[in-house]
């Protein structure tokens, strides 16, 4: 019997949007892959899906080193999905790197990479694999994980400080005209003349002789203008922090579980948000 061809989950989701939507589809891209004892072994890049049933078969993990990349296929039954990553509890880093390299773009049958079973079973490369152990292994290797993660986007707003502006405070000289009334004193000459009615003759006096000039010096005050500086105002400069409220708007999405059932099936889902449809199409 020919095994079905497997397709990339991300590609299947993109090209079959009418039957496979992003809601409820587990896209593991970017999840950290951990091995035995919680040791990081790589990063999940994608998954291979049986397009006829929508079941996950393999997770594609990049198990390369710091400066290299090697993608391998790990049967989904080895995975334990948690909030912080995908755990392969029975797989060591060495086993992961011993797996055959996955070549992007090729389609794989469900039973492809059977040679990797020896690695995943921890068997010797030359020894025969016990068929009972192989059958038990296949029973769990491709079992769909019991837990799928539904993701929801939430806005995360970070704040950073930047120079919004600056204020410079300096002094400059501004001139204006000012008028001040000043009282100044000055001396004036007062000449009093009195008529003599009973004048007597001056013996020997000759007109024009013995002329005398009288000089009187007059004093006056004048204004000497000077300027003095006075403190009229004191300035203190400081800063204070004020809080403004700003509304940030962005579109976010979330994943909801899309359950498709065929036939007489009863599902107890608790409080999980779901969309239930009776159809022959199956969704991941």
XYZ file of N, CA and C in Angstrom:
852
model
N 0.853 -1.200 0.000
C 0.000 0.000 0.000
C 0.884 1.243 0.000
N 0.636 2.152 -0.923
C 1.434 3.371 -1.019
C 1.093 4.322 0.126
N 2.123 4.761 0.798
C 1.925 5.691 1.910
C 1.634 7.092 1.364
N 0.810 7.854 2.059
C 0.496 9.211 1.580
C 1.714 10.109 1.638
N 1.764 11.038 0.719
C 2.818 12.047 0.734
C 2.546 13.032 1.870
N 3.606 13.457 2.504
C 3.474 14.421 3.592
C 3.795 15.820 3.082
N 3.150 16.811 3.674
C 3.328 18.198 3.241
C 3.728 19.052 4.430
N 4.410 20.144 4.135
C 4.752 21.101 5.190
C 3.482 21.728 5.758
N 3.407 21.781 7.065
C 2.234 22.360 7.703
C 2.063 23.824 7.317
N 3.156 24.584 7.293
C 3.059 25.997 6.939
C 2.594 26.175 5.499
N 3.060 25.320 4.582
C 2.655 25.414 3.180
C 1.205 24.995 3.012
N 0.820 23.937 3.719
C -0.557 23.454 3.635
C -1.536 24.501 4.143
N -1.142 25.175 5.190
C -1.992 26.231 5.734
C -2.122 27.401 4.760
N -1.016 27.714 4.088
C -1.020 28.861 3.176
C -1.832 28.584 1.917
N -1.726 27.376 1.376
C -2.354 27.064 0.087
C -3.772 26.524 0.208
N -4.194 26.125 1.404
C -5.535 25.574 1.588
C -6.274 26.368 2.658
N -6.320 27.653 2.435
C -6.969 28.515 3.412
C -8.448 28.255 3.569
N -9.079 27.586 2.578
C -10.512 27.322 2.681
C -10.816 26.201 3.671
N -9.871 25.300 3.876
C -10.111 24.178 4.779
C -9.181 24.188 5.977
N -8.046 24.841 5.847
C -7.093 24.945 6.965
C -6.824 26.420 7.214
N -7.223 26.888 8.348
C -6.984 28.287 8.685
C -5.987 28.363 9.819
N -5.529 29.567 10.100
C -4.567 29.750 11.175
C -5.158 29.502 12.551
N -6.485 29.526 12.663
C -7.115 29.326 13.954
C -7.116 27.846 14.305
N -6.513 27.497 15.412
C -6.509 26.126 15.865
C -5.431 25.266 15.253
N -4.701 25.784 14.287
C -3.618 25.025 13.674
C -2.356 25.258 14.487
N -1.730 24.184 14.928
C -0.524 24.326 15.742
C 0.671 24.552 14.842
N 1.188 25.751 14.845
C 2.388 26.100 14.086
C 3.539 26.237 15.069
N 4.430 25.267 15.093
C 5.485 25.262 16.123
C 6.695 26.102 15.757
N 6.670 26.751 14.594
C 7.859 27.478 14.124
C 8.426 28.384 15.189
N 9.733 28.247 15.421
C 10.414 29.119 16.359
C 10.485 28.602 17.776
N 9.758 27.510 18.098
C 9.802 26.973 19.460
C 11.172 26.356 19.733
N 11.651 26.509 20.952
C 12.914 25.901 21.352
C 12.700 24.407 21.563
N 13.621 23.592 21.048
C 13.555 22.139 21.211
C 14.526 21.720 22.306
N 14.024 20.943 23.266
C 14.832 20.449 24.371
C 14.873 18.927 24.322
N 15.998 18.375 24.753
C 16.159 16.936 24.791
C 16.194 16.413 26.202
N 16.899 15.291 26.387
C 17.010 14.664 27.700
C 17.547 15.637 28.731
N 16.933 15.597 29.916
C 17.341 16.460 31.049
C 17.208 17.950 30.728
N 16.326 18.286 29.802
C 16.079 19.692 29.497
C 17.199 20.363 28.743
N 18.080 19.592 28.110
C 19.188 20.168 27.346
C 18.676 20.690 26.003
N 19.037 21.909 25.668
C 18.602 22.478 24.399
C 19.293 21.760 23.246
N 18.485 21.294 22.301
C 19.061 20.577 21.158
C 18.843 21.313 19.837
N 18.036 22.361 19.837
C 17.820 23.093 18.590
C 16.551 23.918 18.606
N 16.023 24.168 17.406
C 14.831 24.994 17.230
C 13.881 24.320 16.250
N 12.586 24.338 16.565
C 11.579 23.773 15.662
C 11.335 24.762 14.533
N 11.475 24.274 13.285
C 11.290 25.140 12.127
C 9.919 24.980 11.482
N 9.348 23.752 11.493
C 8.070 23.497 10.826
C 7.621 22.097 11.198
N 6.643 21.593 10.477
C 6.143 20.235 10.719
C 5.700 19.640 9.400
N 5.691 18.295 9.337
C 5.146 17.568 8.183
C 3.820 16.967 8.600
N 2.842 17.105 7.711
C 1.461 16.737 8.010
C 0.949 15.766 6.958
N 0.110 14.828 7.393
C -0.628 13.987 6.455
C -1.804 14.810 5.950
N -1.776 15.272 4.689
C -2.830 16.181 4.217
C -4.205 15.536 4.152
N -4.259 14.195 4.110
C -5.563 13.534 4.027
C -6.287 13.516 5.372
N -5.537 13.535 6.465
C -6.148 13.488 7.790
C -5.875 14.738 8.617
N -4.869 15.503 8.198
C -4.505 16.689 8.959
C -3.681 16.383 10.193
N -3.203 15.152 10.336
C -2.441 14.792 11.530
C -0.972 15.125 11.351
N -0.374 15.649 12.438
C 1.061 15.895 12.444
C 1.799 14.569 12.460
N 2.872 14.467 11.650
C 3.683 13.253 11.622
C 5.090 13.511 12.130
N 5.696 14.572 11.632
C 7.066 14.894 12.028
C 7.161 16.372 12.406
N 8.032 16.653 13.348
C 8.466 18.020 13.611
C 9.836 18.196 12.981
N 10.039 19.326 12.325
C 11.319 19.609 11.677
C 12.139 20.471 12.642
N 13.262 19.927 13.101
C 14.105 20.615 14.075
C 15.468 20.930 13.473
N 15.937 22.127 13.704
C 17.289 22.504 13.314
C 18.192 22.203 14.501
N 19.061 21.189 14.344
C 19.922 20.750 15.445
C 21.387 21.079 15.168
N 21.639 22.015 14.249
C 23.010 22.392 13.905
C 23.697 23.144 15.031
N 24.972 23.429 14.833
C 25.753 24.134 15.837
C 25.644 25.634 15.678
N 26.630 26.349 16.265
C 26.609 27.802 16.234
C 26.674 28.349 14.814
N 27.508 27.741 13.982
C 27.745 28.298 12.647
C 27.285 27.348 11.540
N 26.421 26.401 11.864
C 25.942 25.457 10.859
C 24.474 25.170 11.098
N 23.840 24.622 10.099
C 22.421 24.303 10.191
C 22.195 22.884 9.674
N 21.445 22.113 10.427
C 21.064 20.767 9.988
C 19.647 20.509 10.470
N 18.742 20.350 9.516
C 17.347 20.079 9.852
C 17.088 18.588 9.797
N 16.426 18.069 10.828
C 16.111 16.646 10.913
C 14.628 16.494 11.198
N 14.135 15.285 10.930
C 12.733 14.974 11.196
C 12.639 14.150 12.473
N 11.783 14.583 13.392
C 11.552 13.845 14.634
C 10.065 13.515 14.703
N 9.701 12.234 14.790
C 8.280 11.868 14.864
C 7.580 12.611 15.985
N 6.372 13.064 15.703
C 5.665 13.941 16.620
C 5.359 13.265 17.949
N 5.314 11.915 17.957
C 5.018 11.215 19.202
C 6.089 11.368 20.251
N 7.282 11.813 19.859
C 8.361 12.037 20.817
C 8.196 13.364 21.551
N 7.286 14.208 21.078
C 7.210 15.587 21.575
C 6.322 15.704 22.802
N 6.769 16.535 23.708
C 5.955 16.963 24.845
C 5.912 18.479 24.800
N 4.738 19.029 24.542
C 4.600 20.459 24.290
C 4.245 21.184 25.582
N 5.037 22.208 25.903
C 4.787 23.018 27.098
C 4.744 24.489 26.701
N 4.534 25.328 27.704
C 4.460 26.765 27.425
C 5.787 27.343 26.935
N 6.888 26.742 27.356
C 8.187 27.329 27.023
C 8.950 26.577 25.939
N 8.330 25.612 25.282
C 9.022 24.936 24.195
C 8.504 23.527 23.951
N 9.236 22.779 23.114
C 8.897 21.400 22.774
C 9.985 20.499 23.361
N 9.573 19.530 24.168
C 10.530 18.655 24.853
C 10.495 17.254 24.224
N 11.697 16.737 23.923
C 11.870 15.355 23.490
C 12.635 14.651 24.617
N 11.886 14.144 25.594
C 12.492 13.677 26.841
C 13.421 12.489 26.659
N 13.215 11.667 25.617
C 14.034 10.471 25.435
C 15.100 10.649 24.363
N 15.317 11.894 23.926
C 16.238 12.146 22.822
C 17.396 13.010 23.305
N 18.631 12.505 23.105
C 19.803 13.288 23.474
C 20.233 14.158 22.306
N 21.099 15.121 22.589
C 21.609 15.990 21.532
C 22.381 15.171 20.495
N 23.148 14.188 20.950
C 23.910 13.349 20.025
C 22.986 12.552 19.115
N 21.911 11.987 19.681
C 20.950 11.249 18.854
C 20.308 12.160 17.821
N 19.954 13.378 18.242
C 19.318 14.310 17.306
C 20.244 14.621 16.140
N 21.536 14.788 16.410
C 22.477 15.120 15.353
C 22.825 13.909 14.488
N 22.547 12.690 14.988
C 22.790 11.486 14.202
C 21.660 11.179 13.223
N 20.543 11.883 13.360
C 19.422 11.655 12.446
C 19.774 12.134 11.049
N 19.122 11.520 10.028
C 19.362 11.928 8.650
C 18.900 13.349 8.399
N 19.591 14.049 7.514
C 19.272 15.444 7.255
C 18.029 15.575 6.384
N 17.146 16.482 6.798
C 15.947 16.771 6.015
C 16.292 17.811 4.962
N 15.888 17.545 3.735
C 16.158 18.454 2.624
C 14.882 19.195 2.274
N 14.911 20.486 2.465
C 13.730 21.317 2.262
C 13.211 21.206 0.831
N 11.903 21.118 0.702
C 11.281 21.073 -0.613
C 10.902 19.679 -1.062
N 11.475 18.633 -0.458
C 11.126 17.267 -0.836
C 9.911 16.809 -0.052
N 9.128 15.935 -0.679
C 7.953 15.379 -0.030
C 8.329 14.002 0.509
N 7.836 13.696 1.696
C 8.215 12.448 2.349
C 6.975 11.608 2.618
N 7.132 10.291 2.416
C 6.063 9.359 2.761
C 6.043 9.185 4.269
N 4.924 8.655 4.757
C 4.735 8.503 6.185
C 5.806 7.619 6.820
N 6.322 6.634 6.094
C 7.300 5.711 6.629
C 8.726 6.060 6.221
N 8.928 7.262 5.696
C 10.272 7.679 5.315
C 11.164 7.759 6.541
N 12.454 7.724 6.288
C 13.462 7.831 7.331
C 13.364 6.693 8.351
N 13.074 5.490 7.850
C 13.018 4.350 8.762
C 14.385 4.061 9.366
N 15.450 4.455 8.651
C 16.788 4.247 9.210
C 16.995 5.048 10.480
N 16.221 6.112 10.644
C 16.351 6.904 11.860
C 15.755 6.201 13.074
N 14.966 5.129 12.829
C 14.369 4.404 13.952
C 15.453 3.816 14.851
N 16.550 3.395 14.248
C 17.637 2.827 15.052
C 18.177 3.894 16.015
N 18.311 5.109 15.490
C 18.816 6.192 16.338
C 17.825 6.516 17.442
N 16.570 6.632 17.067
C 15.548 7.009 18.029
C 15.295 5.909 19.058
N 15.523 4.651 18.659
C 15.386 3.533 19.589
C 16.645 3.315 20.410
N 17.718 4.023 20.037
C 18.981 3.838 20.734
C 19.650 2.533 20.415
N 19.330 1.946 19.253
C 19.871 0.638 18.874
C 21.202 0.790 18.176
N 22.008 -0.260 18.214
C 23.270 -0.290 17.495
C 23.008 -0.243 16.002
N 23.864 0.479 15.254
C 23.636 0.672 13.824
C 23.692 -0.631 13.036
N 24.414 -1.625 13.541
C 24.568 -2.883 12.795
C 23.679 -3.992 13.327
N 23.162 -3.847 14.548
C 22.344 -4.906 15.138
C 20.923 -4.857 14.587
N 20.296 -6.007 14.570
C 18.906 -6.096 14.105
C 17.982 -5.509 15.164
N 16.964 -4.820 14.708
C 16.000 -4.214 15.609
C 14.901 -5.203 15.912
N 14.611 -5.414 17.166
C 13.555 -6.331 17.566
C 12.218 -5.834 17.037
N 11.511 -6.689 16.335
C 10.252 -6.277 15.695
C 9.189 -5.901 16.720
N 9.228 -6.563 17.863
C 8.254 -6.209 18.906
C 8.517 -4.784 19.407
N 9.813 -4.480 19.599
C 10.171 -3.131 20.034
C 9.828 -2.113 18.965
N 10.052 -2.506 17.680
C 9.721 -1.581 16.586
C 8.224 -1.320 16.528
N 7.428 -2.381 16.706
C 5.974 -2.210 16.658
C 5.495 -1.311 17.797
N 6.071 -1.523 18.975
C 5.688 -0.683 20.117
C 6.117 0.755 19.887
N 7.288 0.901 19.258
C 7.785 2.248 18.966
C 6.849 2.964 17.997
N 6.440 2.272 16.926
C 5.558 2.900 15.926
C 4.214 3.267 16.536
N 3.834 2.512 17.578
C 2.550 2.775 18.211
C 2.517 4.171 18.836
N 3.676 4.635 19.289
C 3.726 5.930 19.976
C 4.448 7.012 19.184
N 5.283 6.595 18.212
C 6.131 7.583 17.532
C 5.329 8.624 16.773
N 4.180 8.230 16.214
C 3.411 9.160 15.389
C 2.094 9.560 16.048
N 2.029 9.385 17.358
C 0.830 9.759 18.082
C 0.785 11.279 18.209
N -0.355 11.851 17.823
C -0.499 13.310 17.890
C -0.449 13.761 19.345
N 0.293 14.825 19.641
C 0.375 15.312 21.034
C -1.002 15.606 21.603
N -1.138 15.316 22.893
C -2.426 15.569 23.549
C -2.677 17.056 23.724
N -1.629 17.814 23.702
C -1.779 19.245 23.984
C -1.336 20.071 22.805
N -2.198 20.978 22.388
C -1.849 21.954 21.368
C -1.885 23.332 22.015
N -0.996 24.171 21.610
C -0.955 25.525 22.142
C -1.758 26.469 21.257
N -2.643 27.223 21.865
C -3.366 28.272 21.160
C -2.753 29.598 21.588
N -2.298 30.343 20.618
C -1.570 31.569 20.909
C -2.469 32.790 20.783
N -2.184 33.785 21.572
C -2.905 35.056 21.517
C -1.882 36.174 21.538
N -2.051 37.106 20.640
C -1.165 38.257 20.615
C -1.660 39.312 21.602
N -0.731 39.881 22.317
C -1.054 40.971 23.223
C -0.059 42.094 22.991
N -0.542 43.294 23.140
C 0.335 44.440 22.947
C 1.302 44.559 24.121
N 2.553 44.674 23.799
C 3.582 44.920 24.803
C 4.194 46.283 24.480
N 3.972 47.224 25.353
C 4.434 48.587 25.112
C 5.630 48.867 26.016
N 6.754 49.122 25.406
C 7.950 49.517 26.148
C 8.144 51.032 26.018
N 8.852 51.583 26.956
C 9.100 53.018 26.934
C 10.599 53.277 26.882
N 10.976 54.269 26.122
C 12.359 54.720 26.131
C 12.373 56.238 26.242
N 13.446 56.756 26.780
C 13.554 58.194 26.993
C 14.320 58.828 25.844
N 13.875 59.980 25.415
C 14.547 60.724 24.369
C 14.476 62.208 24.724
N 15.324 62.997 24.103
C 15.327 64.443 24.371
C 14.224 65.095 23.565
N 13.178 65.483 24.249
C 12.028 66.076 23.580
C 12.241 67.554 23.267
N 13.182 68.159 23.910
C 13.449 69.570 23.677
C 14.401 70.096 24.736
N 14.685 71.366 24.695
C 15.565 71.973 25.691
C 15.135 73.411 25.926
N 15.473 73.907 27.100
C 15.156 75.281 27.474
C 16.454 75.941 27.935
N 16.782 77.070 27.353
C 17.956 77.826 27.752
C 17.500 79.097 28.465
N 18.062 79.338 29.619
C 17.744 80.527 30.403
C 19.024 81.350 30.535
N 19.019 82.560 30.049
C 20.198 83.430 30.084
C 19.758 84.858 30.398
N 20.739 85.751 30.593
C 20.447 87.159 30.863
C 20.911 88.009 29.689
N 20.179 89.075 29.431
C 20.596 90.046 28.435
C 20.223 91.438 28.949
N 20.860 92.462 28.424
C 20.619 93.832 28.862
C 19.583 94.474 27.951
N 18.550 94.947 28.542
C 17.497 95.652 27.808
C 17.522 97.118 28.252
N 17.586 98.055 27.335
C 17.698 99.477 27.681
C 16.369 100.184 27.493
N 16.180 101.202 28.308
C 15.004 102.071 28.192
C 15.378 103.448 28.742
N 14.625 104.430 28.354
C 14.877 105.793 28.838
C 14.131 106.022 30.142
N 14.825 106.638 31.085
C 14.222 106.933 32.377
C 14.428 108.418 32.683
N 13.405 109.074 33.120
C 13.468 110.487 33.453
C 13.317 110.675 34.954
N 14.207 111.478 35.518
C 14.178 111.763 36.951
C 14.194 113.281 37.143
N 13.289 113.800 37.929
C 13.266 115.229 38.244
C 14.258 115.527 39.367
N 15.195 116.435 39.106
C 16.216 116.790 40.082
C 16.115 118.297 40.383
N 16.049 118.650 41.640
C 16.005 120.071 42.047
C 17.427 120.605 42.136
N 17.795 121.562 41.309
C 19.138 122.147 41.268
C 19.072 123.602 41.740
N 20.011 123.953 42.580
C 20.067 125.332 43.079
C 21.075 126.143 42.266
N 20.794 127.466 42.126
C 21.722 128.387 41.471
C 21.585 129.773 42.124
N 22.641 130.540 42.060
C 22.621 131.875 42.649
C 22.312 132.935 41.578
N 21.571 133.897 41.993
C 21.244 135.015 41.108
C 21.723 136.334 41.754
N 22.029 137.312 40.934
C 22.439 138.636 41.434
C 21.184 139.497 41.687
N 21.210 140.101 42.837
C 20.097 140.995 43.161
C 20.663 142.432 43.232
N 20.171 143.260 42.436
C 20.609 144.672 42.409
C 19.442 145.526 42.896
N 19.713 146.213 43.950
C 18.684 147.115 44.504
C 19.119 148.571 44.263
N 18.252 149.284 43.777
C 18.531 150.719 43.497
C 17.542 151.596 44.297
N 18.130 152.561 45.002
C 17.277 153.464 45.793
C 17.560 154.936 45.363
N 16.572 155.678 45.200
C 16.729 157.105 44.818
C 17.081 157.929 46.065
N 18.025 158.864 45.915
C 18.447 159.719 47.042
C 17.792 161.104 46.809
N 17.006 161.525 47.732
C 16.268 162.788 47.557
C 16.967 163.962 48.245
N 17.713 163.633 49.224
C 18.393 164.724 49.948
C 19.900 164.590 49.794
N 20.327 164.343 48.590
C 21.745 164.139 48.332
C 22.589 165.376 48.644
N 23.793 165.166 49.011
C 24.730 166.223 49.327
C 25.838 166.238 48.297
N 26.412 167.305 48.097
C 27.474 167.452 47.099
C 28.718 166.753 47.602
N 29.383 166.174 46.706
C 30.644 165.482 47.032
C 31.751 166.438 46.627
N 32.487 166.863 47.584
C 33.519 167.869 47.326
C 34.642 167.216 46.538
N 34.992 167.913 45.504
C 36.135 167.471 44.706
C 35.837 166.327 43.772
N 34.640 165.871 43.776
C 34.298 164.714 42.905
C 34.190 165.191 41.476
N 34.777 164.449 40.616
C 34.718 164.739 39.184
C 34.071 163.534 38.514
N 33.112 163.797 37.704
C 32.442 162.677 37.015
C 33.423 161.908 36.144
N 33.287 160.638 36.163
C 34.134 159.806 35.294
C 35.386 159.344 35.954
N 35.771 160.019 37.034
C 36.993 159.604 37.712
C 36.649 158.591 38.828
N 37.643 157.699 39.082
C 37.470 156.733 40.170
C 36.389 155.693 39.905
N 36.291 155.320 38.620
C 35.301 154.282 38.279
C 35.686 152.941 38.930
N 34.756 152.240 39.465
C 34.977 150.944 40.139
C 34.040 149.905 39.561
N 34.600 148.776 39.219
C 33.782 147.665 38.709
C 33.655 146.607 39.811
N 32.477 146.228 40.082
C 32.217 145.207 41.099
C 31.901 143.860 40.408
N 32.549 142.842 40.894
C 32.343 141.517 40.314
C 31.758 140.586 41.373
N 30.730 139.940 40.999
C 30.054 138.987 41.912
C 30.040 137.622 41.226
N 30.655 136.612 41.802
C 30.633 135.229 41.260
C 29.346 134.516 41.700
N 28.701 133.920 40.761
C 27.446 133.208 41.037
C 27.698 131.684 40.975
N 27.155 130.969 41.863
C 27.279 129.514 41.887
C 25.930 128.859 41.556
N 26.049 127.653 41.003
C 24.831 126.891 40.667
C 25.116 125.392 40.803
N 24.104 124.602 41.010
C 24.220 123.129 41.069
C 23.957 122.540 39.686
N 24.683 121.467 39.378
C 24.415 120.740 38.139
C 24.285 119.226 38.447
N 23.573 118.544 37.618
C 23.291 117.124 37.845
C 24.419 116.262 37.282
N 24.975 115.426 38.122
C 25.931 114.405 37.694
C 25.207 113.047 37.683
N 25.025 112.480 36.507
C 24.219 111.256 36.348
C 25.114 110.027 36.454
N 24.772 109.130 37.345
C 25.449 107.834 37.473
C 24.420 106.705 37.535
N 24.867 105.461 37.451
C 23.949 104.308 37.475
C 24.442 103.280 38.482
N 23.503 102.673 39.216
C 23.785 101.612 40.153
C 22.837 100.450 39.870
N 23.337 99.205 40.061
C 22.529 97.999 39.796
C 21.891 97.521 41.091
N 20.612 97.198 41.033
C 19.860 96.697 42.169
C 19.259 95.332 41.817
N 19.141 94.417 42.773
C 18.457 93.132 42.574
C 16.958 93.367 42.606
N 16.282 93.037 41.526
C 14.831 93.225 41.457
C 14.078 91.901 41.363
N 14.776 90.759 41.037
C 14.086 89.472 40.907
C 15.121 88.356 40.998
N 14.743 87.225 41.629
C 15.595 86.056 41.700
C 14.951 84.910 40.922
N 15.752 84.162 40.143
C 15.269 83.066 39.296
C 15.882 81.759 39.793
N 15.050 80.751 40.041
C 15.512 79.402 40.345
C 15.078 78.468 39.225
N 15.984 77.612 38.730
C 15.710 76.731 37.595
C 15.770 75.285 38.068
N 14.757 74.513 37.750
C 14.716 73.092 38.095
C 13.878 72.322 37.097
N 13.726 71.004 37.312
C 12.914 70.161 36.427
C 11.903 69.388 37.265
N 10.792 69.040 36.661
C 9.822 68.161 37.283
C 9.287 67.201 36.245
N 8.823 66.050 36.663
C 8.299 65.019 35.765
C 6.782 65.054 35.793
N 6.184 65.146 34.623
C 4.722 65.092 34.494
C 4.361 63.879 33.655
N 3.220 63.313 33.858
C 2.772 62.108 33.151
C 1.606 62.444 32.249
N 1.770 62.129 30.970
C 0.690 62.272 30.001
C 0.190 60.886 29.621
N -1.069 60.749 29.325
C -1.661 59.473 28.903
C -1.774 59.450 27.389
N -1.256 58.381 26.767
C -1.311 58.238 25.318
C -1.940 56.894 24.979
N -2.885 56.884 24.076
C -3.556 55.661 23.650
C -2.802 55.074 22.460
N -2.345 53.826 22.611
C -1.642 53.120 21.542
C -2.582 52.063 20.977
N -2.810 52.099 19.692
C -3.742 51.179 19.042
C -3.003 50.306 18.044
N -3.216 49.010 18.114
C -2.618 48.069 17.177
C -3.537 46.864 17.058
N -3.489 46.175 15.930
C -4.313 44.994 15.708
C -3.591 43.762 16.226
N -4.281 42.984 17.065
C -3.714 41.737 17.572
C -4.627 40.584 17.188
N -4.078 39.408 17.168
C -4.859 38.223 16.824
C -4.673 37.156 17.879
N -5.490 36.162 17.858
C -5.328 35.023 18.744
C -5.775 33.770 18.015
N -5.255 32.653 18.460
C -5.612 31.373 17.878
C -6.719 30.748 18.708
N -7.760 30.269 18.053
C -8.826 29.540 18.729
C -8.899 28.149 18.135
N -9.328 27.231 18.927
C -9.369 25.843 18.497
C -10.541 25.614 17.548
N -10.266 25.058 16.370
C -11.273 24.732 15.361
C -11.372 23.221 15.290
N -12.455 22.670 15.837
C -12.624 21.216 15.908
C -13.586 20.768 14.817
N -13.138 19.849 14.004
C -13.984 19.266 12.962
C -14.212 17.795 13.301
N -15.440 17.394 13.370
C -15.714 15.997 13.699
C -16.468 15.328 12.560
N -16.296 14.038 12.451
C -16.961 13.235 11.435
C -17.719 12.111 12.125
N -18.973 11.960 11.806
C -19.765 10.894 12.410
C -20.273 11.257 13.787
N -20.687 10.221 14.530
C -21.234 10.419 15.863
C -20.104 10.513 16.878
N -19.669 11.736 17.144
C -18.561 11.959 18.066
C -19.006 12.967 19.116
N -18.740 12.646 20.386
C -19.038 13.583 21.474
C -17.729 14.081 22.055
N -17.646 15.407 22.221
C -16.412 16.025 22.693
C -16.717 16.850 23.932
N -15.958 16.584 25.004
C -16.059 17.378 26.222
C -14.855 18.298 26.258
N -15.072 19.605 26.021
C -13.967 20.538 25.842
C -13.743 21.473 27.016
N -14.548 21.394 28.052
C -14.361 22.333 29.158
C -14.722 23.740 28.726
N -13.860 24.706 29.082
C -14.144 26.121 28.800
C -13.375 26.665 27.622
N -12.697 25.782 26.847
C -11.884 26.251 25.731
C -12.763 26.798 24.618
N -12.391 27.920 24.033
C -13.120 28.529 22.922
C -12.958 27.666 21.683
N -14.052 27.184 21.077
C -13.975 26.309 19.905
C -15.034 26.678 18.889
N -14.802 26.227 17.679
C -15.811 26.270 16.619
C -16.012 24.840 16.158
N -17.204 24.301 16.262
C -17.447 22.887 15.978
C -18.241 22.770 14.685
N -17.770 21.910 13.777
C -18.398 21.756 12.471
C -18.533 20.282 12.146
N -19.643 19.873 11.621
C -19.826 18.509 11.156
C -19.577 18.467 9.666
N -18.468 17.880 9.277
C -18.095 17.834 7.881
C -17.107 16.714 7.700
N -16.831 16.375 6.460
C -15.842 15.331 6.189
C -14.440 15.879 6.132
N -14.300 17.246 6.103
C -12.961 17.866 6.137
C -12.428 17.801 7.545
N -11.141 17.561 7.669
C -10.495 17.526 8.983
C -9.495 18.647 9.081
N -9.413 19.233 10.250
C -8.485 20.328 10.458
C -7.531 19.982 11.563
N -6.338 20.558 11.466
C -5.308 20.318 12.457
C -5.657 21.083 13.734
